[in-house]
Coordinates of C-alpha atoms in Angstrom, one line a residue:
X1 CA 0.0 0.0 0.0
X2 CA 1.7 3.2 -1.0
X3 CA 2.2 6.4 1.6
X4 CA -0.8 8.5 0.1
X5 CA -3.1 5.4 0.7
X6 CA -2.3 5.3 4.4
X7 CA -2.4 9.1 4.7
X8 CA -6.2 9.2 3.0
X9 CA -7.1 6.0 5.1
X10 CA -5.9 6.9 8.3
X11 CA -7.6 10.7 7.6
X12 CA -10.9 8.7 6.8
X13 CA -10.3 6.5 9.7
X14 CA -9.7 9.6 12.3
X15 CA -12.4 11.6 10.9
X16 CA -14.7 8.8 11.0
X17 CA -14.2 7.1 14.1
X18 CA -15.0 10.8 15.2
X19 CA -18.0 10.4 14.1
X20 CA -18.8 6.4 15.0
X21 CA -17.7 6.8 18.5
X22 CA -20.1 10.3 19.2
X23 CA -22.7 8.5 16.9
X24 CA -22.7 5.1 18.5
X25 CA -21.1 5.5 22.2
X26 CA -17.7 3.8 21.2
X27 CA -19.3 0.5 19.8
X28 CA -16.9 -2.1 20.3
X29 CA -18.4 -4.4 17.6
X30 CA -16.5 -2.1 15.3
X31 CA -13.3 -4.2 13.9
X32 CA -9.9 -3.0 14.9
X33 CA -8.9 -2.2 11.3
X34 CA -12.3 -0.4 10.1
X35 CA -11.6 2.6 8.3
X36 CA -15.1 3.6 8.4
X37 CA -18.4 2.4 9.9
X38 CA -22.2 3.4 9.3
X39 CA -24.6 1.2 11.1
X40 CA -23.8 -2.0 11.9
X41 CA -21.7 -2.5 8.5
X42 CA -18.1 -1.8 8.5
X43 CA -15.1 -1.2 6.1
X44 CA -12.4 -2.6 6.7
X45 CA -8.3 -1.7 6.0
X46 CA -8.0 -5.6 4.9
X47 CA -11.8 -5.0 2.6
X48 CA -10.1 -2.2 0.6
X49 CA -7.0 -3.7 0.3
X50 CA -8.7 -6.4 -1.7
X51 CA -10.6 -3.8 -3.9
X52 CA -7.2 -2.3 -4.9
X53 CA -5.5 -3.8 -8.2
X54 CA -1.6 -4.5 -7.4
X55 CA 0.5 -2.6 -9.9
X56 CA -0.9 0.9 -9.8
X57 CA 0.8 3.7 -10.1
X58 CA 0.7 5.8 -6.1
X59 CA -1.9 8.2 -7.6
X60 CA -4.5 5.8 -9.3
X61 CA -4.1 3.6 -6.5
X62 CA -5.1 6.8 -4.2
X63 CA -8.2 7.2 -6.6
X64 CA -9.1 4.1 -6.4
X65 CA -9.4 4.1 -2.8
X66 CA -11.1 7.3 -2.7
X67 CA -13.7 6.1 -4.8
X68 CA -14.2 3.0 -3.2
X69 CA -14.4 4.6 0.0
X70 CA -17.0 7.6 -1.4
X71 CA -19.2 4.5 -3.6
X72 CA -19.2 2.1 0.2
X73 CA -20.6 5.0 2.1
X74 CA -22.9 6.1 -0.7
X75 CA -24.2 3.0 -0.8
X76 CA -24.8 2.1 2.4
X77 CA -26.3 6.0 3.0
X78 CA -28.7 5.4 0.3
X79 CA -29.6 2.2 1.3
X80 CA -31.0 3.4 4.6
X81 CA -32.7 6.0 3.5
X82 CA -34.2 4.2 0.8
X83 CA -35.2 1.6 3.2
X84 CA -37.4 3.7 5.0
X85 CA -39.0 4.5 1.8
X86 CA -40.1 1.7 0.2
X87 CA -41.7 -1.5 1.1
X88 CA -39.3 -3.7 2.7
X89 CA -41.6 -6.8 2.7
X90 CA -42.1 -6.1 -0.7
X91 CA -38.2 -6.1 -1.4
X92 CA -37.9 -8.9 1.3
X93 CA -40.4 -11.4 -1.0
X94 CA -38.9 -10.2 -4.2
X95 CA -35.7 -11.1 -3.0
X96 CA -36.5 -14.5 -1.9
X97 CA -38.7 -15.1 -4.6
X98 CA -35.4 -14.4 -6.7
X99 CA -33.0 -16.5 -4.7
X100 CA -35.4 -19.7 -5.6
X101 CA -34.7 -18.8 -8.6
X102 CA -31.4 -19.1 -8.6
X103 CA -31.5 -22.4 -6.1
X104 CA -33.5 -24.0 -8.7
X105 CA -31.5 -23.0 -12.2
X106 CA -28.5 -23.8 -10.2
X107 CA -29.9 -27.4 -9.3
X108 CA -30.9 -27.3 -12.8
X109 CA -27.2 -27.3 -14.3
X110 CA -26.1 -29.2 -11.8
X111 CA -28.1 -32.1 -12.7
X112 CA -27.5 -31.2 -16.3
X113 CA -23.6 -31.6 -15.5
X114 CA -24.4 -35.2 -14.1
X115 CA -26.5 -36.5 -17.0
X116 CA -24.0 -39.7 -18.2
X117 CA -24.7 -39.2 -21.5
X118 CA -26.2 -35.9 -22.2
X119 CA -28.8 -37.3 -24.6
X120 CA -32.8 -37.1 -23.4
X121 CA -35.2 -39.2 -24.7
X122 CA -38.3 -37.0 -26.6
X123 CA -40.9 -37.9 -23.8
X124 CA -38.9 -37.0 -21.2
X125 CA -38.1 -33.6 -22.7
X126 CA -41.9 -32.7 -23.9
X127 CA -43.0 -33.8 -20.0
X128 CA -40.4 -31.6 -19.1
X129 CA -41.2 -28.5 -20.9
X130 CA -45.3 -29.3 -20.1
X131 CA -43.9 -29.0 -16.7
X132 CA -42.1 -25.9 -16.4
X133 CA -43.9 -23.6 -19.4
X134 CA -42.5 -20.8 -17.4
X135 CA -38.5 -21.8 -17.8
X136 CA -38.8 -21.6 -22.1
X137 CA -40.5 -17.6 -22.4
X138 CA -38.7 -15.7 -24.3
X139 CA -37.1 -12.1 -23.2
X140 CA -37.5 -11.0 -27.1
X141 CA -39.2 -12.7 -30.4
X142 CA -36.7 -15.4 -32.5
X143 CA -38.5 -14.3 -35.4
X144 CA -39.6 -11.0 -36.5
X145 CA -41.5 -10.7 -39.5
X146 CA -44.9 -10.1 -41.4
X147 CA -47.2 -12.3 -42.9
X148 CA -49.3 -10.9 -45.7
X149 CA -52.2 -12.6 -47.6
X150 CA -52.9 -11.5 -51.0
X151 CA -55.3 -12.5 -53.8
X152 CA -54.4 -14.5 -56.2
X153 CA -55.8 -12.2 -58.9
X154 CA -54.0 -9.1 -57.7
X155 CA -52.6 -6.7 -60.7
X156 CA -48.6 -6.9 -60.2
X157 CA -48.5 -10.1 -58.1
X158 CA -45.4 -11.4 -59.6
X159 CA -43.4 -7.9 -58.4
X160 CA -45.0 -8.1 -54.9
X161 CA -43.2 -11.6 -54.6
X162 CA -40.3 -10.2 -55.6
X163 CA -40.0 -7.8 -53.5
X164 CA -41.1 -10.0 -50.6
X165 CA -37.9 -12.0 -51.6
X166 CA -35.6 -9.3 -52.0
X167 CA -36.5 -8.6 -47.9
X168 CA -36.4 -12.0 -46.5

């Protein structure tokens, strides 16, 4: 870690702690190495250390903490505002509604993964997709296009279908 990263951290620390302790008493949840703390969440020296790419030059590197430091607090500022704001069993059904979802295509690949062969047998698959309808909608169409019926005895038919043709 290079000297203006300790000098911007322990400045955050200081400043910060500042404002813990009077804010919170002197918690003493707070870990040893936090650098700064809002709530119960905490950042840690050893967190940003790991946020930091090796090899940058002492300025990015600075930046980079900076900005990790101002985007952590942000975040974690707007989140408990925003909290208070919207419906948090709402949020808290979404969310496990969501991680289901992600139980369930991860089981999915999984047993995938383990199929011996890899080959499914027609049944199984048509059962399959009867079963789960919901798995195989689309996000946008596979086709786009426009279907056009037209008389037979239309004047200019044969330069209609060309130009059909010309657009498929």
């Amino acid at each position: 870690m290079t000297l203006d990263i300790l000098k911007l951290t322990a400045a955050t620390a200081c400043a910060l702690s500042i404002m813990t302790a009077c804010s919170r008493g002197g918690d003493a949840s707070v870990p040893a190495d936090a650098l700064v703390s809002i709530g119960e969440a905490s950042l840690t020296r050893t967190e940003l250390n790991t946020k930091i790419p090796a090899g940058l030059s002492p300025a990015d590197s600075t930046a980079v903490a900076r900005a990790y430091i101002r985007s952590w607090i942000d975040a974690r500022l707007i989140a408990g505002v925003a909290s208070a704001e919207v419906d948090m069993d709402e949020i808290n059904r979404l969310t496990e509604e969501y991680r289901n979802e992600l139980i369930m295509a991860q089981y999915r690949r999984t047993m995938a993964r383990q199929a011996s062969d890899g080959d499914f047998a027609e049944d199984s698959l048509r059962a399959y997709y009867e079963t789960h309808p919901e798995d195989f909608v689309l996000e946008r169409p596979m086709l786009k296009g426009l279907y056009l019926k037209i008389p037979d005895d239309t004047p200019n038919l044969s330069t209609i279908r060309k130009i059909g043709r010309a657009h498929v």
